[in-house]
């Protein structure tokens, strides 16, 4: 297409399009974990995350939660609104797993009520540290009202996704969101929502059906992601919408 690549991350590339306020995202097959220490190319992962993320953004939009998502363009591509990404990862936790277990000693599986919301600094060379509001203010990463707004949106996304995944027989343990600022300063949900960025446990078996399969397992990630897509009512392998 000959369009300029604005950014290349671990899982996605971002390209300009002919429209100045629209970008094209390409989902890659690469999987990374532990801050890039574990890295592999998993064929088909890009397509699966693109399909799942598109479907989830659509379901969120149907429930009144706007995002940068415009439409799915192809197997591995999405069109999105151009936003300036706020350099914070907003994590919502319904159940203790992962870093909160290591940090606090809470038992894995503890129900967190109300859900815990955390902010992490998107800064690979610092290892994406957990920040409090004073840190965020000092670093001038977001205004206090923007933090409130991100928390409110994160709670709304959580309520909506808890229902979506419960209908698919899955417990939404935790997930990570990113937000962007539109040119007129409005905050909007951005990045992706996929099994790369959520922990999902099967309600019957307790099995992990998410990136923990890659973090701690020895394969089978594509089968697991395909299962998530199917449970969300997605299209079968290779079939185009
Ligand atoms: N997460 C993510 N990107 C990151 C860090 C975390 O998508 O860079 C997601 C992760 O998949 C999980 C949630 O955020 O669903 C909470 O992750 P946690 O802080 O427990 O870190 P982990 O133990 O996964 O490194």
Tab-separated table of C-alpha atoms and ligand atoms in Angstrom:
chain	number	residue	atom	x	y	z
A	1	UNK	CA	0.000	0.000	0.000
A	2	UNK	CA	3.045	2.245	0.342
A	3	UNK	CA	1.711	4.053	3.378
A	4	UNK	CA	3.973	5.234	6.157
A	5	UNK	CA	4.393	2.958	9.184
A	6	UNK	CA	3.968	5.232	12.213
A	7	UNK	CA	4.748	2.661	14.850
A	8	UNK	CA	5.685	-0.976	15.225
A	9	UNK	CA	5.096	-2.717	18.544
A	10	UNK	CA	5.364	-6.291	19.727
A	11	UNK	CA	1.984	-7.379	18.409
A	12	UNK	CA	0.906	-4.694	15.925
A	13	UNK	CA	2.005	-2.249	13.253
A	14	UNK	CA	0.260	1.092	12.721
A	15	UNK	CA	0.090	2.713	9.272
A	16	UNK	CA	-1.250	6.004	7.975
A	17	UNK	CA	-4.065	5.919	5.422
A	18	UNK	CA	-5.223	8.450	2.836
A	19	UNK	CA	-7.539	9.862	5.494
A	20	UNK	CA	-5.552	11.895	8.031
A	21	UNK	CA	-7.714	10.906	11.001
A	22	UNK	CA	-7.861	7.180	10.194
A	23	UNK	CA	-5.061	4.641	10.777
A	24	UNK	CA	-4.638	1.037	9.650
A	25	UNK	CA	-3.548	-1.499	12.256
A	26	UNK	CA	-1.932	-4.783	11.223
A	27	UNK	CA	-2.033	-7.555	13.812
A	28	UNK	CA	1.196	-9.574	13.746
A	29	UNK	CA	1.764	-13.272	14.440
A	30	UNK	CA	4.456	-12.545	17.016
A	31	UNK	CA	3.847	-13.391	20.668
A	32	UNK	CA	5.980	-11.939	23.464
A	33	UNK	CA	5.869	-12.304	27.232
A	34	UNK	CA	7.906	-11.327	30.295
A	35	UNK	CA	8.825	-7.930	28.828
A	36	UNK	CA	10.044	-9.465	25.568
A	37	UNK	CA	12.165	-12.241	27.142
A	38	UNK	CA	9.985	-14.966	25.601
A	39	UNK	CA	9.249	-14.424	21.918
A	40	UNK	CA	7.813	-16.632	19.164
A	41	UNK	CA	6.041	-16.379	15.836
A	42	UNK	CA	2.693	-18.198	16.100
A	43	UNK	CA	1.095	-18.496	12.691
A	44	UNK	CA	-2.518	-17.332	12.652
A	45	UNK	CA	-2.354	-15.413	15.941
A	46	UNK	CA	-2.627	-12.044	14.166
A	47	UNK	CA	-5.817	-13.065	12.402
A	48	UNK	CA	-7.356	-14.472	15.586
A	49	UNK	CA	-6.589	-11.376	17.678
A	50	UNK	CA	-7.828	-9.090	14.925
A	51	UNK	CA	-11.097	-11.043	14.667
A	52	UNK	CA	-11.599	-11.268	18.423
A	53	UNK	CA	-10.675	-7.645	19.057
A	54	UNK	CA	-12.940	-6.425	16.229
A	55	UNK	CA	-15.806	-8.490	17.602
A	56	UNK	CA	-15.289	-7.208	21.156
A	57	UNK	CA	-15.034	-3.559	20.061
A	58	UNK	CA	-18.276	-4.077	18.105
A	59	UNK	CA	-20.025	-5.661	21.095
A	60	UNK	CA	-18.811	-2.782	23.301
A	61	UNK	CA	-20.097	-0.234	20.777
A	62	UNK	CA	-23.487	-1.985	20.782
A	63	UNK	CA	-23.485	-1.478	24.563
A	64	UNK	CA	-22.726	2.233	24.125
A	65	UNK	CA	-18.964	2.162	24.763
A	66	UNK	CA	-17.164	4.034	22.020
A	67	UNK	CA	-13.603	3.240	20.974
A	68	UNK	CA	-11.117	4.030	18.223
A	69	UNK	CA	-12.418	1.007	16.263
A	70	UNK	CA	-13.880	1.899	12.855
A	71	UNK	CA	-14.098	-1.480	11.093
A	72	UNK	CA	-12.298	-4.722	10.325
A	73	UNK	CA	-10.549	-4.333	6.990
A	74	UNK	CA	-9.204	-7.848	6.351
A	75	UNK	CA	-8.122	-11.001	8.201
A	76	UNK	CA	-5.309	-9.184	9.970
A	77	UNK	CA	-6.198	-5.492	9.588
A	78	UNK	CA	-8.455	-2.930	11.271
A	79	UNK	CA	-9.205	0.695	10.530
A	80	UNK	CA	-9.178	2.884	13.632
A	81	UNK	CA	-9.478	6.573	14.506
A	82	UNK	CA	-6.164	8.334	14.995
A	83	UNK	CA	-5.641	9.113	18.685
A	84	UNK	CA	-2.628	9.993	20.824
A	85	UNK	CA	-2.111	7.058	23.146
A	86	UNK	CA	-1.917	7.963	26.850
A	87	UNK	CA	1.235	6.178	28.103
A	88	UNK	CA	-0.660	4.276	30.804
A	89	UNK	CA	-1.910	0.704	30.949
A	90	UNK	CA	-5.187	0.575	32.837
A	91	UNK	CA	-5.650	-2.848	34.430
A	92	UNK	CA	-9.003	-3.996	35.829
A	93	UNK	CA	-9.035	-7.038	38.114
A	94	UNK	CA	-12.087	-9.070	39.154
A	95	UNK	CA	-10.071	-12.003	40.506
A	96	UNK	CA	-6.498	-12.108	41.803
A	97	UNK	CA	-3.965	-13.551	39.347
A	98	UNK	CA	-0.584	-12.614	37.916
A	99	UNK	CA	1.290	-9.629	39.321
A	100	UNK	CA	-1.227	-8.738	42.074
A	101	UNK	CA	-0.610	-12.171	43.600
A	102	UNK	CA	3.167	-11.624	43.498
A	103	UNK	CA	2.864	-8.036	44.796
A	104	UNK	CA	0.321	-8.475	47.604
A	105	UNK	CA	0.347	-12.143	48.575
A	106	UNK	CA	-3.406	-12.454	47.919
A	107	UNK	CA	-4.228	-16.052	46.965
A	108	UNK	CA	-4.684	-16.643	43.219
A	109	UNK	CA	-8.425	-16.849	42.602
A	110	UNK	CA	-9.456	-14.419	45.385
A	111	UNK	CA	-12.532	-12.485	44.247
A	112	UNK	CA	-11.828	-8.743	44.268
A	113	UNK	CA	-14.931	-6.782	45.162
A	114	UNK	CA	-15.094	-4.013	44.108
A	115	UNK	CA	-12.847	-4.709	41.127
A	116	UNK	CA	-9.327	-3.318	41.526
A	117	UNK	CA	-8.161	-0.729	39.005
A	118	UNK	CA	-4.441	-0.066	38.550
A	119	UNK	CA	-2.328	2.199	36.354
A	120	UNK	CA	1.016	1.108	34.924
A	121	UNK	CA	3.540	3.329	33.129
A	122	UNK	CA	4.020	2.193	29.518
A	123	UNK	CA	7.805	2.320	29.615
A	124	UNK	CA	9.586	-0.903	28.593
A	125	UNK	CA	13.004	0.185	29.893
A	126	UNK	CA	11.514	0.652	33.390
A	127	UNK	CA	9.593	-2.652	33.153
A	128	UNK	CA	6.148	-0.940	33.048
A	129	UNK	CA	6.005	0.015	36.768
A	130	UNK	CA	2.800	0.381	38.803
A	131	UNK	CA	2.077	4.086	39.403
A	132	UNK	CA	-0.105	5.911	41.894
A	133	UNK	CA	-1.927	9.181	41.228
A	134	UNK	CA	0.885	11.308	42.661
A	135	UNK	CA	3.375	9.635	40.290
A	136	UNK	CA	1.048	10.187	37.337
A	137	UNK	CA	0.617	13.874	38.260
A	138	UNK	CA	4.369	14.365	38.781
A	139	UNK	CA	5.163	12.724	35.432
A	140	UNK	CA	2.339	14.756	33.808
A	141	UNK	CA	0.968	11.634	32.122
A	142	UNK	CA	-2.712	12.508	32.626
A	143	UNK	CA	-4.860	15.114	34.375
A	144	UNK	CA	-6.747	14.034	37.505
A	145	UNK	CA	-10.109	14.319	35.663
A	146	UNK	CA	-8.688	12.160	32.883
A	147	UNK	CA	-7.794	9.484	35.449
A	148	UNK	CA	-11.382	9.592	36.794
A	149	UNK	CA	-12.712	9.355	33.267
A	150	UNK	CA	-10.437	6.389	32.420
A	151	UNK	CA	-11.527	4.661	35.649
A	152	UNK	CA	-15.202	5.236	34.821
A	153	UNK	CA	-14.754	3.923	31.275
A	154	UNK	CA	-12.719	0.954	32.541
A	155	UNK	CA	-15.565	0.067	34.955
A	156	UNK	CA	-18.126	0.330	32.150
A	157	UNK	CA	-15.980	-1.874	29.877
A	158	UNK	CA	-15.639	-4.354	32.742
A	159	UNK	CA	-19.423	-4.595	33.289
A	160	UNK	CA	-20.019	-5.068	29.576
A	161	UNK	CA	-17.234	-7.632	29.096
A	162	UNK	CA	-18.194	-9.613	32.220
A	163	UNK	CA	-21.585	-10.224	30.553
A	164	UNK	CA	-20.143	-10.944	27.101
A	165	UNK	CA	-17.688	-13.502	28.467
A	166	UNK	CA	-20.159	-15.035	30.942
A	167	UNK	CA	-22.441	-15.750	27.955
A	168	UNK	CA	-19.442	-17.554	26.440
A	169	UNK	CA	-18.907	-19.630	29.621
A	170	UNK	CA	-15.821	-17.642	30.618
A	171	UNK	CA	-14.784	-15.781	33.766
A	172	UNK	CA	-13.106	-12.463	33.035
A	173	UNK	CA	-10.306	-12.494	35.613
A	174	UNK	CA	-8.498	-9.301	34.583
A	175	UNK	CA	-7.633	-7.218	31.539
A	176	UNK	CA	-5.583	-4.276	30.338
A	177	UNK	CA	-6.919	-1.253	28.467
A	178	UNK	CA	-5.268	1.682	26.771
A	179	UNK	CA	-6.835	5.039	26.031
A	180	UNK	CA	-6.090	7.739	23.473
A	181	UNK	CA	-6.823	11.439	23.128
A	182	UNK	CA	-8.667	12.624	20.032
A	183	UNK	CA	-7.488	15.907	18.423
A	184	UNK	CA	-10.184	17.762	20.443
A	185	UNK	CA	-8.918	16.275	23.714
A	186	UNK	CA	-11.620	13.655	24.249
A	187	UNK	CA	-10.520	10.357	25.811
A	188	UNK	CA	-11.407	7.213	23.930
A	189	UNK	CA	-10.803	3.484	24.393
A	190	UNK	CA	-8.027	2.375	22.017
A	191	UNK	CA	-5.430	-0.379	21.394
A	192	UNK	CA	-6.958	-3.886	21.492
A	193	UNK	CA	-9.138	-6.138	23.624
A	194	UNK	CA	-8.132	-9.751	23.045
A	195	UNK	CA	-6.916	-12.899	24.845
A	196	UNK	CA	-3.449	-11.274	24.686
A	197	UNK	CA	-4.691	-8.564	27.047
A	198	UNK	CA	-7.297	-10.438	29.150
A	199	UNK	CA	-7.196	-13.393	31.525
A	200	UNK	CA	-10.109	-15.718	30.789
A	201	UNK	CA	-10.848	-18.845	32.801
A	202	UNK	CA	-13.278	-21.526	31.632
A	203	UNK	CA	-16.227	-21.438	34.051
A	204	UNK	CA	-16.498	-25.243	34.115
A	205	UNK	CA	-12.875	-26.391	34.180
A	206	UNK	CA	-11.015	-23.319	35.456
A	207	UNK	CA	-8.596	-23.735	32.543
A	208	UNK	CA	-6.783	-20.605	31.254
A	209	UNK	CA	-7.957	-19.679	27.757
A	210	UNK	CA	-5.660	-16.694	27.153
A	211	UNK	CA	-2.029	-15.658	26.774
A	212	UNK	CA	-1.073	-17.526	29.963
A	213	UNK	CA	-1.102	-20.580	27.651
A	214	UNK	CA	1.897	-18.964	25.937
A	215	UNK	CA	3.456	-17.473	29.102
A	216	UNK	CA	3.494	-20.712	31.074
A	217	UNK	CA	2.593	-23.455	28.605
A	218	UNK	CA	4.254	-25.194	25.734
A	219	UNK	CA	1.987	-24.468	22.787
A	220	UNK	CA	-1.599	-24.628	21.636
A	221	UNK	CA	-2.209	-20.874	21.797
A	222	UNK	CA	-3.896	-20.723	18.390
A	223	UNK	CA	-6.351	-23.530	19.323
A	224	UNK	CA	-7.263	-21.697	22.506
A	225	UNK	CA	-7.750	-18.338	20.729
A	226	UNK	CA	-9.825	-20.079	18.012
A	227	UNK	CA	-12.025	-21.458	20.791
A	228	UNK	CA	-12.524	-17.964	22.220
A	229	UNK	CA	-13.463	-16.646	18.771
A	230	UNK	CA	-15.975	-19.458	18.276
A	231	UNK	CA	-17.511	-18.909	21.725
A	232	UNK	CA	-17.921	-15.217	20.872
A	233	UNK	CA	-19.813	-16.269	17.759
A	234	UNK	CA	-16.980	-15.509	15.345
A	235	UNK	CA	-16.469	-16.781	11.831
A	236	UNK	CA	-14.745	-20.146	11.300
A	237	UNK	CA	-11.098	-20.397	10.252
A	238	UNK	CA	-10.373	-18.677	6.934
A	239	UNK	CA	-13.943	-17.594	6.206
A	240	UNK	CA	-14.366	-13.908	5.396
A	241	UNK	CA	-17.205	-11.720	6.621
B	1	LIG	N1	-1.408	-7.110	30.495
B	1	LIG	C1	-1.230	-6.728	29.178
B	1	LIG	N2	-0.065	-6.116	28.818
B	1	LIG	C2	0.924	-5.860	29.700
B	1	LIG	C3	0.743	-6.254	31.044
B	1	LIG	C4	-0.428	-6.870	31.413
B	1	LIG	O1	-2.105	-6.927	28.337
B	1	LIG	O2	1.953	-5.287	29.296
B	1	LIG	C5	-2.657	-7.774	30.887
B	1	LIG	C6	-2.444	-9.240	31.229
B	1	LIG	O3	-2.648	-10.057	30.091
B	1	LIG	C7	-3.495	-9.483	32.279
B	1	LIG	C8	-3.643	-8.125	32.982
B	1	LIG	O4	-3.126	-7.154	32.077
B	1	LIG	O5	-4.735	-9.797	31.663
B	1	LIG	C9	-2.919	-8.039	34.300
B	1	LIG	O6	-1.571	-8.405	34.107
B	1	LIG	P1	-0.581	-8.551	35.376
B	1	LIG	O7	-0.352	-7.203	35.954
B	1	LIG	O8	-1.113	-9.595	36.281
B	1	LIG	O9	0.798	-8.965	34.760
B	1	LIG	P2	1.364	-10.398	34.327
B	1	LIG	O10	1.414	-11.262	35.523
B	1	LIG	O11	0.423	-10.860	33.286
B	1	LIG	O12	2.699	-10.032	33.787
